[in-house]
């Protein structure tokens, strides 16, 4: 393990001296290191890829702040966490921007609010068509009454990942049921 | 995955030799040296308070100046370390300015309590805040300019600490220049605005130091 870490530091030192091959290997190693961290926090592989690209660009931009005399991994992880937080912050604020205002919703509600046009069975059928993880999350949260934190503990996930997965499931359901 | 490989190849192709940033301790020495010169020149131009030697015999005044100086040094150290993504892996040192701020506030609290009967209030008030602000502008611009060269991952905190550092230079200058014995005045018009401006730095950090 130490050898591998030493290797990363060595690669970064060589990269700072302009060794392009060492730099390519370092970036590949870094993306291998960071992918599991991002996959735990994000659900879709395209999101992981997008964020990973963003992190690699940030590492490239900030590489002058690393001198090769301290461990490489904490430096790279600090940048990765920073970009991940930025990504999640933007993601949640985007959700808030697109959230439907209750006042607007009230205006568009049909007069007979008890007739929704879809039944419990139709919702249930649509829920079951979702990916397994999302189905489990929705069942735990809405049938068994667990909080997002409890679901996260139960499923060995991160709390924000549970919330993101639940939100995505709601979005899919809304789209399907509105059709 | 193919995109990642393409990006890696592109970045590697672009990569040329890069001059690594100086060690933070070198940056701290530079910053403290520059601030010391600035403070000395300002005091030479505007003059020291005439009773300064005598005031240093008052323990609370001496403690106040010592902790204000400590706050300036600690915030400078923090600002430099916070400019690095991983705080140069010296997290405890980077957060030491919080303890110094607590100590400084404690000293002010006890100095205020021991000020009996209270020293007379000076006739001016906001002029002090404005003077500190004017005196802190140049250090503030310099420290933000320096920090922008690096890559802070705690840009809000870095901004707050940087402004606190710059304003502590101004506050130190005024305390050594102005002949005021009222601790109530000093707290209200020197130090509270200084701390409030440090809070504005949280916002400024986001604007200036985000990358």
Tab-separated table of N, CA and C in Angstrom, chain A residues 66-143:
chain	number	residue	atom	x	y	z
A	66	UNK	N	0.696	21.189	-5.260
A	66	UNK	CA	1.261	19.964	-4.684
A	66	UNK	C	2.757	19.936	-4.986
A	67	UNK	N	3.554	19.732	-3.934
A	67	UNK	CA	5.008	19.819	-4.131
A	67	UNK	C	5.701	18.450	-4.159
A	68	UNK	N	4.945	17.384	-3.979
A	68	UNK	CA	5.546	16.052	-4.010
A	68	UNK	C	6.183	15.635	-2.695
A	69	UNK	N	6.139	16.501	-1.695
A	69	UNK	CA	6.775	16.163	-0.409
A	69	UNK	C	5.776	15.754	0.671
A	70	UNK	N	4.544	15.668	0.328
A	70	UNK	CA	3.537	15.194	1.290
A	70	UNK	C	2.673	14.159	0.573
A	71	UNK	N	1.917	13.350	1.342
A	71	UNK	CA	1.120	12.301	0.678
A	71	UNK	C	0.201	12.870	-0.411
A	72	UNK	N	0.111	12.153	-1.500
A	72	UNK	CA	-0.674	12.614	-2.653
A	72	UNK	C	-2.174	12.409	-2.445
A	73	UNK	N	-2.506	11.258	-1.821
A	73	UNK	CA	-3.928	10.896	-1.741
A	73	UNK	C	-4.784	11.935	-1.001
A	74	UNK	N	-4.346	12.416	0.189
A	74	UNK	CA	-5.198	13.418	0.855
A	74	UNK	C	-5.400	14.673	0.006
A	75	UNK	N	-4.368	15.031	-0.750
A	75	UNK	CA	-4.463	16.210	-1.627
A	75	UNK	C	-5.523	15.967	-2.708
A	76	UNK	N	-5.433	14.811	-3.356
A	76	UNK	CA	-6.379	14.504	-4.437
A	76	UNK	C	-7.802	14.339	-3.888
A	77	UNK	N	-7.916	13.692	-2.732
A	77	UNK	CA	-9.249	13.498	-2.124
A	77	UNK	C	-9.867	14.834	-1.710
A	78	UNK	N	-9.031	15.766	-1.251
A	78	UNK	CA	-9.551	17.083	-0.844
A	78	UNK	C	-10.202	17.758	-2.048
A	79	UNK	N	-9.550	17.685	-3.186
A	79	UNK	CA	-10.117	18.294	-4.401
A	79	UNK	C	-11.377	17.532	-4.829
A	80	UNK	N	-11.317	16.217	-4.730
A	80	UNK	CA	-12.479	15.407	-5.143
A	80	UNK	C	-13.699	15.723	-4.263
A	81	UNK	N	-13.486	15.802	-2.948
A	81	UNK	CA	-14.610	16.093	-2.030
A	81	UNK	C	-15.180	17.477	-2.311
A	82	UNK	N	-14.280	18.413	-2.583
A	82	UNK	CA	-14.683	19.796	-2.871
A	82	UNK	C	-15.589	19.834	-4.104
A	83	UNK	N	-15.173	19.148	-5.157
A	83	UNK	CA	-15.972	19.143	-6.387
A	83	UNK	C	-17.279	18.354	-6.196
A	84	UNK	N	-17.214	17.299	-5.400
A	84	UNK	CA	-18.418	16.507	-5.132
A	84	UNK	C	-19.454	17.359	-4.385
A	85	UNK	N	-18.972	18.099	-3.366
A	85	UNK	CA	-19.894	18.972	-2.621
A	85	UNK	C	-20.501	20.027	-3.535
A	86	UNK	N	-19.658	20.600	-4.395
A	86	UNK	CA	-20.133	21.602	-5.358
A	86	UNK	C	-21.213	20.998	-6.240
A	87	UNK	N	-20.956	19.777	-6.705
A	87	UNK	CA	-21.885	19.093	-7.598
A	87	UNK	C	-23.214	18.842	-6.887
A	88	UNK	N	-23.125	18.330	-5.652
A	88	UNK	CA	-24.366	18.013	-4.918
A	88	UNK	C	-25.133	19.287	-4.579
A	89	UNK	N	-24.381	20.356	-4.227
A	89	UNK	CA	-25.034	21.630	-3.909
A	89	UNK	C	-25.800	22.131	-5.138
A	90	UNK	N	-25.123	22.088	-6.284
A	90	UNK	CA	-25.760	22.563	-7.527
A	90	UNK	C	-26.964	21.682	-7.848
A	91	UNK	N	-26.801	20.381	-7.618
A	91	UNK	CA	-27.874	19.434	-7.919
A	91	UNK	C	-29.116	19.745	-7.078
A	92	UNK	N	-28.904	19.961	-5.769
A	92	UNK	CA	-30.055	20.215	-4.886
A	92	UNK	C	-30.665	21.586	-5.137
A	93	UNK	N	-29.824	22.586	-5.435
A	93	UNK	CA	-30.411	23.905	-5.681
A	93	UNK	C	-31.183	23.876	-6.997
A	94	UNK	N	-30.740	23.050	-7.939
A	94	UNK	CA	-31.453	22.887	-9.196
A	94	UNK	C	-32.824	22.261	-8.930
A	95	UNK	N	-32.824	21.299	-8.009
A	95	UNK	CA	-34.099	20.648	-7.640
A	95	UNK	C	-35.072	21.671	-7.059
A	96	UNK	N	-34.513	22.563	-6.196
A	96	UNK	CA	-35.366	23.560	-5.563
A	96	UNK	C	-35.925	24.526	-6.604
A	97	UNK	N	-35.060	24.893	-7.570
A	97	UNK	CA	-35.509	25.812	-8.621
A	97	UNK	C	-36.651	25.211	-9.430
A	98	UNK	N	-36.545	23.907	-9.644
A	98	UNK	CA	-37.568	23.269	-10.472
A	98	UNK	C	-38.735	22.697	-9.672
A	99	UNK	N	-38.654	22.887	-8.354
A	99	UNK	CA	-39.761	22.376	-7.537
A	99	UNK	C	-41.024	23.181	-7.841
A	100	UNK	N	-42.173	22.527	-7.773
A	100	UNK	CA	-43.422	23.222	-8.096
A	100	UNK	C	-43.896	23.992	-6.879
A	101	UNK	N	-44.206	25.259	-7.108
A	101	UNK	CA	-44.712	26.088	-6.032
A	101	UNK	C	-46.127	25.613	-5.682
A	102	UNK	N	-46.415	25.540	-4.392
A	102	UNK	CA	-47.736	25.063	-3.971
A	102	UNK	C	-48.865	25.959	-4.484
A	103	UNK	N	-48.572	27.296	-4.544
A	103	UNK	CA	-49.613	28.215	-5.022
A	103	UNK	C	-49.964	27.914	-6.474
A	104	UNK	N	-48.893	27.672	-7.256
A	104	UNK	CA	-49.117	27.350	-8.676
A	104	UNK	C	-49.905	26.052	-8.811
A	105	UNK	N	-49.529	25.131	-7.948
A	105	UNK	CA	-50.155	23.813	-7.998
A	105	UNK	C	-51.642	23.912	-7.686
A	106	UNK	N	-51.941	24.782	-6.707
A	106	UNK	CA	-53.327	24.950	-6.274
A	106	UNK	C	-54.213	25.427	-7.417
A	107	UNK	N	-53.634	26.365	-8.236
A	107	UNK	CA	-54.409	26.913	-9.346
A	107	UNK	C	-54.732	25.858	-10.394
A	108	UNK	N	-53.782	24.936	-10.562
A	108	UNK	CA	-53.987	23.965	-11.635
A	108	UNK	C	-54.690	22.698	-11.174
A	109	UNK	N	-55.017	22.620	-9.890
A	109	UNK	CA	-55.670	21.412	-9.396
A	109	UNK	C	-57.098	21.324	-9.898
A	110	UNK	N	-57.539	20.159	-10.289
A	110	UNK	CA	-58.948	20.029	-10.658
A	110	UNK	C	-59.818	20.235	-9.416
A	111	UNK	N	-61.044	20.624	-9.640
A	111	UNK	CA	-61.891	20.944	-8.494
A	111	UNK	C	-62.088	19.747	-7.576
A	112	UNK	N	-62.297	18.602	-8.197
A	112	UNK	CA	-62.497	17.419	-7.391
A	112	UNK	C	-61.126	16.780	-7.117
A	113	UNK	N	-60.551	17.178	-6.009
A	113	UNK	CA	-59.177	16.766	-5.744
A	113	UNK	C	-59.065	15.300	-5.345
A	114	UNK	N	-60.179	14.669	-5.046
A	114	UNK	CA	-60.084	13.270	-4.627
A	114	UNK	C	-59.963	12.339	-5.831
A	115	UNK	N	-60.381	12.846	-7.031
A	115	UNK	CA	-60.267	12.017	-8.218
A	115	UNK	C	-58.974	12.352	-8.933
A	116	UNK	N	-57.961	11.520	-8.730
A	116	UNK	CA	-56.643	11.827	-9.265
A	116	UNK	C	-56.412	11.279	-10.648
A	117	UNK	N	-57.224	10.351	-11.071
A	117	UNK	CA	-57.031	9.785	-12.391
A	117	UNK	C	-56.134	8.561	-12.379
A	118	UNK	N	-55.501	8.310	-11.233
A	118	UNK	CA	-54.717	7.067	-11.149
A	118	UNK	C	-54.956	6.416	-9.798
A	119	UNK	N	-54.886	5.096	-9.814
A	119	UNK	CA	-55.232	4.351	-8.615
A	119	UNK	C	-53.980	3.906	-7.868
A	120	UNK	N	-54.205	3.359	-6.678
A	120	UNK	CA	-53.102	2.813	-5.875
A	120	UNK	C	-52.391	1.719	-6.660
A	121	UNK	N	-53.194	0.917	-7.372
A	121	UNK	CA	-52.619	-0.200	-8.132
A	121	UNK	C	-51.710	0.305	-9.242
A	122	UNK	N	-52.178	1.387	-9.913
A	122	UNK	CA	-51.363	1.877	-11.034
A	122	UNK	C	-50.047	2.449	-10.502
A	123	UNK	N	-50.091	3.120	-9.358
A	123	UNK	CA	-48.850	3.665	-8.778
A	123	UNK	C	-47.937	2.509	-8.398
A	124	UNK	N	-48.544	1.540	-7.735
A	124	UNK	CA	-47.775	0.397	-7.266
A	124	UNK	C	-47.096	-0.328	-8.431
A	125	UNK	N	-47.825	-0.443	-9.530
A	125	UNK	CA	-47.250	-1.122	-10.695
A	125	UNK	C	-46.075	-0.330	-11.237
A	126	UNK	N	-46.235	1.000	-11.272
A	126	UNK	CA	-45.144	1.840	-11.796
A	126	UNK	C	-43.930	1.782	-10.868
A	127	UNK	N	-44.190	1.755	-9.547
A	127	UNK	CA	-43.086	1.676	-8.584
A	127	UNK	C	-42.283	0.415	-8.831
A	128	UNK	N	-42.991	-0.683	-9.074
A	128	UNK	CA	-42.305	-1.964	-9.257
A	128	UNK	C	-41.467	-2.038	-10.533
A	129	UNK	N	-41.746	-1.091	-11.463
A	129	UNK	CA	-40.961	-1.089	-12.701
A	129	UNK	C	-39.637	-0.337	-12.507
A	130	UNK	N	-39.499	0.353	-11.378
A	130	UNK	CA	-38.277	1.140	-11.122
A	130	UNK	C	-37.098	0.204	-10.834
A	131	UNK	N	-35.848	0.731	-10.914
A	131	UNK	CA	-34.710	-0.101	-10.516
A	131	UNK	C	-34.878	-0.602	-9.079
A	132	UNK	N	-34.330	-1.775	-8.811
A	132	UNK	CA	-34.556	-2.454	-7.532
A	132	UNK	C	-34.198	-1.582	-6.329
A	133	UNK	N	-33.075	-0.895	-6.449
A	133	UNK	CA	-32.627	-0.062	-5.315
A	133	UNK	C	-33.662	1.029	-4.993
A	134	UNK	N	-34.188	1.662	-6.044
A	134	UNK	CA	-35.179	2.722	-5.838
A	134	UNK	C	-36.470	2.153	-5.243
A	135	UNK	N	-36.849	0.961	-5.715
A	135	UNK	CA	-38.061	0.312	-5.171
A	135	UNK	C	-37.878	0.087	-3.671
A	136	UNK	N	-36.717	-0.457	-3.311
A	136	UNK	CA	-36.467	-0.736	-1.888
A	136	UNK	C	-36.521	0.538	-1.060
A	137	UNK	N	-35.912	1.604	-1.597
A	137	UNK	CA	-35.882	2.874	-0.858
A	137	UNK	C	-37.301	3.409	-0.656
A	138	UNK	N	-38.094	3.399	-1.732
A	138	UNK	CA	-39.472	3.915	-1.631
A	138	UNK	C	-40.301	3.079	-0.668
A	139	UNK	N	-40.110	1.752	-0.725
A	139	UNK	CA	-40.886	0.885	0.180
A	139	UNK	C	-40.512	1.165	1.643
A	140	UNK	N	-39.225	1.288	1.888
A	140	UNK	CA	-38.793	1.533	3.273
A	140	UNK	C	-39.284	2.887	3.772
A	141	UNK	N	-39.218	3.887	2.888
A	141	UNK	CA	-39.582	5.240	3.331
A	141	UNK	C	-41.090	5.438	3.423
A	142	UNK	N	-41.832	4.883	2.458
A	142	UNK	CA	-43.256	5.215	2.393
A	142	UNK	C	-44.191	4.122	2.888
A	143	UNK	N	-43.725	2.876	2.894
A	143	UNK	CA	-44.596	1.827	3.430
A	143	UNK	C	-44.220	1.512	4.869
